[in-house]
mmCIF file of C-alpha atoms in Angstrom:
data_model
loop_
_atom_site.group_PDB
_atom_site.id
_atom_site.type_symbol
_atom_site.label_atom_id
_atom_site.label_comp_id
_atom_site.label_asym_id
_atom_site.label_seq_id
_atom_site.Cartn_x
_atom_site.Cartn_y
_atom_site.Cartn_z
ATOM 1 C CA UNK S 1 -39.360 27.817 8.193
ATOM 2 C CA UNK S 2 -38.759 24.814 10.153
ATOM 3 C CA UNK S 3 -39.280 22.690 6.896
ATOM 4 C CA UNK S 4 -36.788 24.510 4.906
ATOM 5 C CA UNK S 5 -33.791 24.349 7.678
ATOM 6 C CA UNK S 6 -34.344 20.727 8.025
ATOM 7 C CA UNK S 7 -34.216 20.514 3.967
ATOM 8 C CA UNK S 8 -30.513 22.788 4.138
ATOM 9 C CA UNK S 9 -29.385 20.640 7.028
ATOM 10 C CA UNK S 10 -30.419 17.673 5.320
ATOM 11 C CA UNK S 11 -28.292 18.758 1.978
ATOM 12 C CA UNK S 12 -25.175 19.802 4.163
ATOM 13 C CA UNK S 13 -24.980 16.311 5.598
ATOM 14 C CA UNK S 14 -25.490 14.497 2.801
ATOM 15 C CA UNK S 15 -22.253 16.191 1.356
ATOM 16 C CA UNK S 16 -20.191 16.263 4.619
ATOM 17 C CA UNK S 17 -21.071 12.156 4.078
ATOM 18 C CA UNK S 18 -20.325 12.205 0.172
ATOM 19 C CA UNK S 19 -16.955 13.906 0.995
ATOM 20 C CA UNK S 20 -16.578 11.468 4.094
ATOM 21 C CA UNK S 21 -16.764 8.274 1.593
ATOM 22 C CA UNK S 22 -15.111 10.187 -1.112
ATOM 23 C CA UNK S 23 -11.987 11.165 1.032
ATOM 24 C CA UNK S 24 -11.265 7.390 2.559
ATOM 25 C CA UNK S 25 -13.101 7.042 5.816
ATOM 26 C CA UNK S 26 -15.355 4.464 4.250
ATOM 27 C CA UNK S 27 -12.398 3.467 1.846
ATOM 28 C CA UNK S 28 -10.798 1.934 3.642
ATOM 29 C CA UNK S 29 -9.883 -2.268 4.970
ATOM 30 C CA UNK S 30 -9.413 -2.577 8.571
ATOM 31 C CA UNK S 31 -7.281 -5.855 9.669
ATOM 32 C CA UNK S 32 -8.778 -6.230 13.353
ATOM 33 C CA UNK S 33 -6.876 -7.383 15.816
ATOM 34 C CA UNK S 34 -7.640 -10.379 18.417
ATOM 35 C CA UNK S 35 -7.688 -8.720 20.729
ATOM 36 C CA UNK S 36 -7.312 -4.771 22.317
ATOM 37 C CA UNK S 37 -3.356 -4.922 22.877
ATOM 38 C CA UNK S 38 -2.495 -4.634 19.646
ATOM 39 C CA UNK S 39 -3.390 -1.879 17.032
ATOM 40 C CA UNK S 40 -6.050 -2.277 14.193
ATOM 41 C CA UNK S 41 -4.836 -1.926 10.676
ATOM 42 C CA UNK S 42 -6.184 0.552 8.491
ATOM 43 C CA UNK S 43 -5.204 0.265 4.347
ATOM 44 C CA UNK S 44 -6.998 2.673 1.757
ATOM 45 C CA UNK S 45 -8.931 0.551 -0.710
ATOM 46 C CA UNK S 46 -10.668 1.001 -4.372
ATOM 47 C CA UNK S 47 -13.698 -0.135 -5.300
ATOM 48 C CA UNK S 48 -13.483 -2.788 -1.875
ATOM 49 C CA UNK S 49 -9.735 -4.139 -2.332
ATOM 50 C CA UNK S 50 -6.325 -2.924 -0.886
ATOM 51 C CA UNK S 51 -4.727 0.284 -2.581
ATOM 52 C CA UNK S 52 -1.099 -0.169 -3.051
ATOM 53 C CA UNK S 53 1.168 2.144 -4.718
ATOM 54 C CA UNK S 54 0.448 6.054 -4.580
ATOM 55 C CA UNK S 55 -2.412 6.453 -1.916
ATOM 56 C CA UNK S 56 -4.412 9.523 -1.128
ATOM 57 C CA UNK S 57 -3.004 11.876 0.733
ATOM 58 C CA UNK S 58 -6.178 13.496 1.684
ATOM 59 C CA UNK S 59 -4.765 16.949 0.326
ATOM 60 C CA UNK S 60 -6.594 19.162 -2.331
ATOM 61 C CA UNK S 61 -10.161 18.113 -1.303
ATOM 62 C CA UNK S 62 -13.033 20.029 -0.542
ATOM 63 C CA UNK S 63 -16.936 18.851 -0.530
ATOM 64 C CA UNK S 64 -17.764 20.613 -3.700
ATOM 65 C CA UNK S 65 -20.727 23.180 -2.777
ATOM 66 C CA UNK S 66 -22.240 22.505 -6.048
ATOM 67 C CA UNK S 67 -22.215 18.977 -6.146
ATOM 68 C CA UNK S 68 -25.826 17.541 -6.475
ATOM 69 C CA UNK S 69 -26.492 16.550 -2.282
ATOM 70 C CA UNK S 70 -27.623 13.147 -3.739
ATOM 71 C CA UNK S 71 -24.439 12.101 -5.804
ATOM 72 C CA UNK S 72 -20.757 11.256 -4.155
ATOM 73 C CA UNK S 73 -19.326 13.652 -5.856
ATOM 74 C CA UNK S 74 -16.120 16.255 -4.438
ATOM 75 C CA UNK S 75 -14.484 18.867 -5.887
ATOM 76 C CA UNK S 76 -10.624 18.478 -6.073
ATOM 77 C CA UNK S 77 -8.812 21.624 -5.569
ATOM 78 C CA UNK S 78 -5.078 21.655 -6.695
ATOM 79 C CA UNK S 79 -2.601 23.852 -4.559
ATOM 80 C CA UNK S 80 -4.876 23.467 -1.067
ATOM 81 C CA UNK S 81 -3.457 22.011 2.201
ATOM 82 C CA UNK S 82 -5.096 19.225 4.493
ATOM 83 C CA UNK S 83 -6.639 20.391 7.581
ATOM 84 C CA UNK S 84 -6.462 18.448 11.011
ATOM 85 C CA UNK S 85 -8.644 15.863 9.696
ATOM 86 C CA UNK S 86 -7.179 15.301 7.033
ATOM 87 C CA UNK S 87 -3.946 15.167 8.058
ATOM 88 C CA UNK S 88 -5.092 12.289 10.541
ATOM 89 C CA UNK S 89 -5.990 10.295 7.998
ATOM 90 C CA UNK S 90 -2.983 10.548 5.727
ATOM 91 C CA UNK S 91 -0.831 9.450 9.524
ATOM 92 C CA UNK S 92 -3.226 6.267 9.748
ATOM 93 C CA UNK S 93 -2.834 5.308 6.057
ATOM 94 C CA UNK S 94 0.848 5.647 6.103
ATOM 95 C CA UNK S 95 0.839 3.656 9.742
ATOM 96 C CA UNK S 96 -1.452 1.129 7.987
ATOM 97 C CA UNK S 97 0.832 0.350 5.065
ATOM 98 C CA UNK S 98 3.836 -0.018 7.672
ATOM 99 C CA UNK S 99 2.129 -2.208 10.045
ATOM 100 C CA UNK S 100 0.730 -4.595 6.847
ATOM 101 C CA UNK S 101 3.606 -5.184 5.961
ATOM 102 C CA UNK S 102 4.664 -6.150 9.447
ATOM 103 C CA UNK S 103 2.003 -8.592 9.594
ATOM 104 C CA UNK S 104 3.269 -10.033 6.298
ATOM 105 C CA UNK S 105 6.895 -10.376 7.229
ATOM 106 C CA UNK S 106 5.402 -12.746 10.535
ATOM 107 C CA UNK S 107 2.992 -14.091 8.471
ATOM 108 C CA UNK S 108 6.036 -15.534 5.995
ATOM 109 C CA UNK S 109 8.604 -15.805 9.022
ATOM 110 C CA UNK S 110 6.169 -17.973 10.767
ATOM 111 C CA UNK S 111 8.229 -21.341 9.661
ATOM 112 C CA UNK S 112 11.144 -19.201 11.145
ATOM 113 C CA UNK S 113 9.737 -18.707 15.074
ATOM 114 C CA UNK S 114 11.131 -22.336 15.822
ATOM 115 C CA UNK S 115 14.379 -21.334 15.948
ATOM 116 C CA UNK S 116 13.279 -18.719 18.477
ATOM 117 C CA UNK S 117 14.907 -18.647 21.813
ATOM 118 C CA UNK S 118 11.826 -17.981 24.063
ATOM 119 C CA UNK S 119 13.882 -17.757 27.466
ATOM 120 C CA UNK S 120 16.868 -15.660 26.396
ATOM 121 C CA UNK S 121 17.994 -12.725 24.588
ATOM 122 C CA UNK S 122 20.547 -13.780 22.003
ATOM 123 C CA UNK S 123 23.273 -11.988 21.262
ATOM 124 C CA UNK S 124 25.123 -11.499 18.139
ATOM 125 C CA UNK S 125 28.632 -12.908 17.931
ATOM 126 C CA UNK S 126 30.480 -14.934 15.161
ATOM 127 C CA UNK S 127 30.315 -18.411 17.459
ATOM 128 C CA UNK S 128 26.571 -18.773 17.153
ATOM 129 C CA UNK S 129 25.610 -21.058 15.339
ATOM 130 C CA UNK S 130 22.102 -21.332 12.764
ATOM 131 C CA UNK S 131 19.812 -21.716 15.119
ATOM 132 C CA UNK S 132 21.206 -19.115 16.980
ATOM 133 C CA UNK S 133 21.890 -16.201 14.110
ATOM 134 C CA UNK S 134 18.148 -17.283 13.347
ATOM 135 C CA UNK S 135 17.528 -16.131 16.902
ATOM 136 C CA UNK S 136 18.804 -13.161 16.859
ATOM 137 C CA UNK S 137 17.427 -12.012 14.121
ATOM 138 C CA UNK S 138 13.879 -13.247 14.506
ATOM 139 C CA UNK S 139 14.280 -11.013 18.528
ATOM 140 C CA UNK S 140 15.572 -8.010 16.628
ATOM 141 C CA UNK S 141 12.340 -7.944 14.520
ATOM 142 C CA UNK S 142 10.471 -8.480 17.212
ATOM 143 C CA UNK S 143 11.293 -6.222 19.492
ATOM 144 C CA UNK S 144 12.598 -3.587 17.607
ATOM 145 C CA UNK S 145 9.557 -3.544 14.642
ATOM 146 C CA UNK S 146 6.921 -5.319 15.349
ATOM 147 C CA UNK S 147 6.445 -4.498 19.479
ATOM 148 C CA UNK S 148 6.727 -0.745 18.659
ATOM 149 C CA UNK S 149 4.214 -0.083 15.968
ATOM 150 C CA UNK S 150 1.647 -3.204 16.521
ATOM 151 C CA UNK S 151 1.125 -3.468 19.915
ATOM 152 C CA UNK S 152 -0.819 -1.361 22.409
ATOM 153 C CA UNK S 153 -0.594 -3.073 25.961
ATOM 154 C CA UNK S 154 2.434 -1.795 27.676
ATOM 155 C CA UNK S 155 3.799 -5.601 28.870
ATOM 156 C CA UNK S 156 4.361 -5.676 25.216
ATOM 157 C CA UNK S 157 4.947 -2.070 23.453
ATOM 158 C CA UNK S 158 7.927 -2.010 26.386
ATOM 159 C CA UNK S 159 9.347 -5.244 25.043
ATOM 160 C CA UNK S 160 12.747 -3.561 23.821
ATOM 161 C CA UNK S 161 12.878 -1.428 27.178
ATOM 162 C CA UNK S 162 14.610 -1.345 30.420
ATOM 163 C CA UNK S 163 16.882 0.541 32.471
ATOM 164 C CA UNK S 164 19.792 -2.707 32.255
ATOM 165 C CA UNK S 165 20.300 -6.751 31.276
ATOM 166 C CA UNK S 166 17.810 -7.842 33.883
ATOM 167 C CA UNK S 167 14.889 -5.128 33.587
ATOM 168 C CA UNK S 168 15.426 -5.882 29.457
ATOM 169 C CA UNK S 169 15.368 -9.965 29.933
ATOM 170 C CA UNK S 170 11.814 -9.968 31.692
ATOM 171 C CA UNK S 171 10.225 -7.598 29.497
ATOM 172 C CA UNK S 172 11.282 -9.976 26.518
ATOM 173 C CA UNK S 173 10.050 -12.750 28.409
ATOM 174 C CA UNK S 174 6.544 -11.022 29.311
ATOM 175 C CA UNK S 175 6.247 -9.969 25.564
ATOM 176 C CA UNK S 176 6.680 -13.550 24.819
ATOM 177 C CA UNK S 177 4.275 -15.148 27.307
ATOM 178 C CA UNK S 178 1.595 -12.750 26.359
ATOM 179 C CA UNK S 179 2.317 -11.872 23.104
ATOM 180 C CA UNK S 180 3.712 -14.119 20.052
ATOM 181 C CA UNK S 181 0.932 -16.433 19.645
ATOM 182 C CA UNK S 182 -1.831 -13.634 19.038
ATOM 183 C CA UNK S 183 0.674 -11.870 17.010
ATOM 184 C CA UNK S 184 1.501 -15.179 15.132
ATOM 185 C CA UNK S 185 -2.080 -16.241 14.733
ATOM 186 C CA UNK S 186 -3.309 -12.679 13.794
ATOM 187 C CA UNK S 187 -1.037 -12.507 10.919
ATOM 188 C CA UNK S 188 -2.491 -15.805 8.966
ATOM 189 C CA UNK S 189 -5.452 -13.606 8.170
ATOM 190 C CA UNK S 190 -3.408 -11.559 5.404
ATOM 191 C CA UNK S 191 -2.465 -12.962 2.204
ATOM 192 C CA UNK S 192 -5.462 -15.922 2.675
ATOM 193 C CA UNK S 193 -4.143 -18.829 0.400
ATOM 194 C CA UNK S 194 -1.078 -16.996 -0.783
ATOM 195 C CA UNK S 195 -2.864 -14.780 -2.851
ATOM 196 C CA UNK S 196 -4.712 -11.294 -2.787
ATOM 197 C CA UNK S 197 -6.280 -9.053 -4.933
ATOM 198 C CA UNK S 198 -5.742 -5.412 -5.171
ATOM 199 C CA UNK S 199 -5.242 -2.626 -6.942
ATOM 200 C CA UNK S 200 -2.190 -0.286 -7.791
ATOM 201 C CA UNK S 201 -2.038 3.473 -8.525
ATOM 202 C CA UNK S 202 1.031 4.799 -10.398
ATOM 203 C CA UNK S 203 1.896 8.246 -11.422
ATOM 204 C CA UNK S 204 1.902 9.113 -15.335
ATOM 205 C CA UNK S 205 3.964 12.295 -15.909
ATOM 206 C CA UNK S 206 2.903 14.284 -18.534
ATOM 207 C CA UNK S 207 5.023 17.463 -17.857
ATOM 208 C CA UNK S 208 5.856 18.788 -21.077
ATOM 209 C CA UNK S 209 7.250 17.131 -24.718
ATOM 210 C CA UNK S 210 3.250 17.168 -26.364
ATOM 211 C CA UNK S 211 3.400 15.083 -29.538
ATOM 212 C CA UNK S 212 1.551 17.430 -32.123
ATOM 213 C CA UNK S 213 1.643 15.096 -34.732
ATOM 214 C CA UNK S 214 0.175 12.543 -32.836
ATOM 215 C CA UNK S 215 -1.590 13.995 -30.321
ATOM 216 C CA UNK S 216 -1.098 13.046 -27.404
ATOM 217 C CA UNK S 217 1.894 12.200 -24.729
ATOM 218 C CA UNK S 218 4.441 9.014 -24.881
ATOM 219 C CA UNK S 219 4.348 8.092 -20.924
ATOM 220 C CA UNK S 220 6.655 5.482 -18.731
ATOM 221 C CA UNK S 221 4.970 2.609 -16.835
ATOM 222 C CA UNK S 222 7.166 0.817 -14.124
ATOM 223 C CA UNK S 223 6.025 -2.994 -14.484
ATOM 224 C CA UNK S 224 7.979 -3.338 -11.599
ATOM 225 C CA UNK S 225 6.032 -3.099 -8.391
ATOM 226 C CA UNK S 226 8.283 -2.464 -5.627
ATOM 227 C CA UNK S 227 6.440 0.413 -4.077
ATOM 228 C CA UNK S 228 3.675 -2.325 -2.614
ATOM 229 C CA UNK S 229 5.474 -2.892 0.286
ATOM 230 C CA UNK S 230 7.596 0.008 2.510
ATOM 231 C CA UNK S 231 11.335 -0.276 1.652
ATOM 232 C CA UNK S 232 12.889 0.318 5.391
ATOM 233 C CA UNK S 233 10.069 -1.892 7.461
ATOM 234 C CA UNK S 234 10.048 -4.818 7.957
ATOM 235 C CA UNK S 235 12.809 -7.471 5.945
ATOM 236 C CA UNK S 236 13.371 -7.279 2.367
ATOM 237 C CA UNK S 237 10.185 -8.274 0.046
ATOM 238 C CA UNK S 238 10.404 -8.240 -4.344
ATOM 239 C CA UNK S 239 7.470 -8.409 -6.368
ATOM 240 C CA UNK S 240 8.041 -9.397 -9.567
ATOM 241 C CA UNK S 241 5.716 -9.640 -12.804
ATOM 242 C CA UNK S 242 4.684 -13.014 -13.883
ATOM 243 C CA UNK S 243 2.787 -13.585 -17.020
ATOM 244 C CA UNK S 244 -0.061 -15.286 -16.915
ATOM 245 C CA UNK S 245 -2.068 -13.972 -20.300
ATOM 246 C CA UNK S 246 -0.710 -13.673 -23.770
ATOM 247 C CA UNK S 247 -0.733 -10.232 -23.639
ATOM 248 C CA UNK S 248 0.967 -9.830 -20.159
ATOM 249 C CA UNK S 249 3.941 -11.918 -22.184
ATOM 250 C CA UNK S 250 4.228 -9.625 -25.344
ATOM 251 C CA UNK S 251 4.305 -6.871 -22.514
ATOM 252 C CA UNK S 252 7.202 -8.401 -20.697
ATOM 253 C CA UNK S 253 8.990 -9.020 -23.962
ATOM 254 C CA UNK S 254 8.825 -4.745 -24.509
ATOM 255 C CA UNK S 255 10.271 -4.087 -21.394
ATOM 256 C CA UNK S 256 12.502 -0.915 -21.869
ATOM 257 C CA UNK S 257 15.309 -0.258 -19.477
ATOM 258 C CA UNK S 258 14.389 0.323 -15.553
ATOM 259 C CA UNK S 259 11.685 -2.189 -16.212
ATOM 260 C CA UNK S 260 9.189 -0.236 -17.644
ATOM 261 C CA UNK S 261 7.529 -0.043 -21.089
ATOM 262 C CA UNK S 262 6.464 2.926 -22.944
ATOM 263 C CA UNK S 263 2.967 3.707 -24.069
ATOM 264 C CA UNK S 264 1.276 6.102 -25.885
ATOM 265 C CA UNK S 265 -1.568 8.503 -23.967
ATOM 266 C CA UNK S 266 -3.891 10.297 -26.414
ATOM 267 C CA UNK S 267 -5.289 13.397 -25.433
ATOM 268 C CA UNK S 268 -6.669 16.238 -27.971
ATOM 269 C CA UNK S 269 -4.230 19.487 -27.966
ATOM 270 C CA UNK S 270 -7.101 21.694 -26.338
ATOM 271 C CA UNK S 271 -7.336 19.123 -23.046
ATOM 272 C CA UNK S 272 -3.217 19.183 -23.096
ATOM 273 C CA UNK S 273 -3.204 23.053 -22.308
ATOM 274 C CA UNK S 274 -6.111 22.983 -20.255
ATOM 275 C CA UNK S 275 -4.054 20.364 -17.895
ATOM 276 C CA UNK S 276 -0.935 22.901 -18.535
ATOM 277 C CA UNK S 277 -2.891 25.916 -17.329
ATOM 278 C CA UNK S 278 -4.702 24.343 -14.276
ATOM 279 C CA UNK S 279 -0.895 22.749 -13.830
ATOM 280 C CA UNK S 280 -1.833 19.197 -14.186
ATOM 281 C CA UNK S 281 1.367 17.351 -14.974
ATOM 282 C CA UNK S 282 0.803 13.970 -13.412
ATOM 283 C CA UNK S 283 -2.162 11.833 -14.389
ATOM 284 C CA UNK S 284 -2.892 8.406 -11.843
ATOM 285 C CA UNK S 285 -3.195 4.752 -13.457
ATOM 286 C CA UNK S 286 -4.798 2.248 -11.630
ATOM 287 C CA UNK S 287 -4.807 -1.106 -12.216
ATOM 288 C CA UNK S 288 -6.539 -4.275 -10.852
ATOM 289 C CA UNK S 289 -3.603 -6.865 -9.984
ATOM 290 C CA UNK S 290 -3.412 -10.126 -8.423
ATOM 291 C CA UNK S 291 -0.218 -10.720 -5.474
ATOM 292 C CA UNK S 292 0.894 -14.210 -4.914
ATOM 293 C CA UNK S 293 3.545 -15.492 -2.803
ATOM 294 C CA UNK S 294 6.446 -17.159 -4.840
ATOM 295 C CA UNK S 295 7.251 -20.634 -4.000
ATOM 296 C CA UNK S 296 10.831 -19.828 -3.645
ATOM 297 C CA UNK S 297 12.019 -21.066 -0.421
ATOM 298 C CA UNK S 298 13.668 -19.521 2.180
ATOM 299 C CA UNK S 299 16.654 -20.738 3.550
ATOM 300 C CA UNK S 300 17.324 -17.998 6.599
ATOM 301 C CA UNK S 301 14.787 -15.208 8.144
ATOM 302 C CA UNK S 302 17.202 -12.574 6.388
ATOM 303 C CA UNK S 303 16.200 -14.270 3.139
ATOM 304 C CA UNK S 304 13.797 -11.569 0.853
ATOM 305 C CA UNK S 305 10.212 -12.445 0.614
ATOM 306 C CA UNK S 306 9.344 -12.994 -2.838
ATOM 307 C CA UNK S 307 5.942 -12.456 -4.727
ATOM 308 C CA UNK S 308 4.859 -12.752 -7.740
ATOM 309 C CA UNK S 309 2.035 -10.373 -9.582
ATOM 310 C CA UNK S 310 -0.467 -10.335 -12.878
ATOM 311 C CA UNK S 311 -2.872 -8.317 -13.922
ATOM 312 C CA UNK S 312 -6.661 -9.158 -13.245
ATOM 313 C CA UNK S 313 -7.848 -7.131 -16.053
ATOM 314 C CA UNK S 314 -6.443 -5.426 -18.836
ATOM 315 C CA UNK S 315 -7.836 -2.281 -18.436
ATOM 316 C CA UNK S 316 -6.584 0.996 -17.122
ATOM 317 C CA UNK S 317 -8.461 3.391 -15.391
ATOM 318 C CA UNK S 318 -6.544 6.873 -15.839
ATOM 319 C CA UNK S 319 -7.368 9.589 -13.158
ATOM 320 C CA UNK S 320 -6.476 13.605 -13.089
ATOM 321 C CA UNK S 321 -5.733 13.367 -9.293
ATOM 322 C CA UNK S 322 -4.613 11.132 -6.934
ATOM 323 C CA UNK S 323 -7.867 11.033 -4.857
ATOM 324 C CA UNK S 324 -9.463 8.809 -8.387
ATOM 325 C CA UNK S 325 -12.237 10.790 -8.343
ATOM 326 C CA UNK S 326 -11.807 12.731 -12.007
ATOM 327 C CA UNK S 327 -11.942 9.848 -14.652
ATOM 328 C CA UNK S 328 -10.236 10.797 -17.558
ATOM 329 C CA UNK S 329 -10.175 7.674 -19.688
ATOM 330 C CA UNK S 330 -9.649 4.381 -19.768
ATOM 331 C CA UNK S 331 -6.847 2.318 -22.110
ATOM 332 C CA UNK S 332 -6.462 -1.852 -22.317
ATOM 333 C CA UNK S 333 -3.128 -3.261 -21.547
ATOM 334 C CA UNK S 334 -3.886 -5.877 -24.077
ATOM 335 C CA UNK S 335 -3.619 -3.124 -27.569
ATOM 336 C CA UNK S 336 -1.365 -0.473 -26.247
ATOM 337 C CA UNK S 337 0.630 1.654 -28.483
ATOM 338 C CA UNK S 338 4.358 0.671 -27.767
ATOM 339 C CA UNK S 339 7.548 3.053 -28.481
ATOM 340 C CA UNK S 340 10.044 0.334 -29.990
#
């Protein structure tokens, strides 16, 4: 007796911990910070890198109860809702993604911080001059982005508070004494050498319009990648696709309208209906891409942040859900089958 409920508690763990790696908590890259006053940065990874683009939102997932105890495997379930749990998880990934791209925008503003008036708020008005605007600018990000969401210690989380002029002046300068150079060291550790690898998921909607004759579904890929960063925090970044390979170049030179080209996705009629019935009608493409940041100069902290991207392998791995655990095939970038 005591052998066999050791051997069930045994199995049930080892799925509650399949499900746990499945499901993010050990997919994921945590940016630490120096020190405990400001927050650690969680972003959901695949296979080890960053996951930009659609990310998990921890909803439709169950440990599958007949999954093998040994294997990672989980059971996606379409139409379910997140519990607690889950839902905590989706609030740190979004919070992550936010907060990285804080760090970023210092990381890139750094040259910037000079301009910074370190003993006085700075006000806008149409007399100041560079320097000045600069200023401004550089305290509005400060104090109204990055002192909210990355810090913890209250001398600098309050840094935008205060009940008038003088209560708001000397929390500024306390979040300046104690705060800029961990927040302006921290952020060198992202984008090490001006480059990172990573990976992007974008949806694939096959909805309806099955090609009989051909069999299969003509799909739209965005080669534009503007969904890396979050729009509204932060200041303005564009990442643009740079060709590096031959075939990245033949793809750039089939760019439809919107930026994206159009490809051809077999699939066999009798998987098409199956994905109508069980109301499949997005499939996830993931892709293994390389960020660097342009060497276009900025001439003013208001100035967008430009990168540039390329792909690190031609291949496409093509999922049923967005959690990547159902593979459904994989196609090359390098002999797609392009609508003219």
């Amino acid at each position: 007796m005591i052998r066999s409920g050791f051997s069930v508690f045994l199995m049930v763990a080892a799925v509650l911990h399949s499900f746990a790696q499945i499901a993010g908590t050990d997919e994921l890259i945590t940016h630490r910070p120096p020190s405990d006053n400001f927050v650690s940065i969680n972003l959901q990874a695949y296979k080890g890198l960053p996951r930009f683009g659609v990310v998990d939102s921890y909803k439709n997932q169950v440990p599958s109860t007949n999954a093998d105890p040994r294997s990672n495997a989980v059971r996606p379930v379409r139409g379910g809702g997140r519990n607690p749990g889950q839902l905590k998880k989706n609030k740190m990934v979004n919070t992550g993604r936010i907060n990285f791209s804080l760090l970023v925008n210092l990381k890139y503003l750094t040259p910037f911080m000079e301009d910074l008036d370190k003993d006085r708020l700075t006000f806008l008005s149409k007399s100041l001059t560079e320097k000045q605007s600069n200023s401004a600018y550089l305290q509005r990000f400060l104090l109204n982005q990055v002192a909210p969401n990355l810090c913890l210690d209250r001398a600098c989380k309050n840094a935008n508070q205060g009940k008038n002029e003088f209560e708001r002046q000397r929390n500024y300068k306390t979040f300046v004494n104690t705060c800029i150079d961990p927040l302006l060291e921290w952020c060198q550790d992202v984008f090490k050498n001006d480059e990172l690898s990573a990976y992007h998921v974008s949806a694939l909607n096959i909805g309806g319009n099955y090609d009989f004759g051909n069999k299969g579904y003509w799909v739209h890929h965005y080669l534009s990648l503007n969904d890396i960063f979050p729009f509204k925090q932060g200041g303005r970044k564009r990442v643009t696709f740079e060709p590096v390979k031959p075939y990245e170049s033949q793809l750039l030179g089939k760019l439809a309208r919107g930026k994206s080209i159009n490809f051809f996705l077999p699939m066999d009629e009798q998987t098409a209906e199956r994905f109508k019935k069980e109301g499949i009608n997005r499939l996830y493409l993931v892709k293994k891409i390389k960020l660097q940041h342009s060497d276009k100069g900025m001439d003013a902290p208001t100035d967008p942040i430009d990168f540039n991207y390329s792909h690190e392998s031609s291949d496409m791995e093509i999922y049923t859900e967005e959690a990547l655990v159902s593979h459904f095939r994989t196609l090359s970038l390098d002999n797609l089958i392009l609508k003219n």
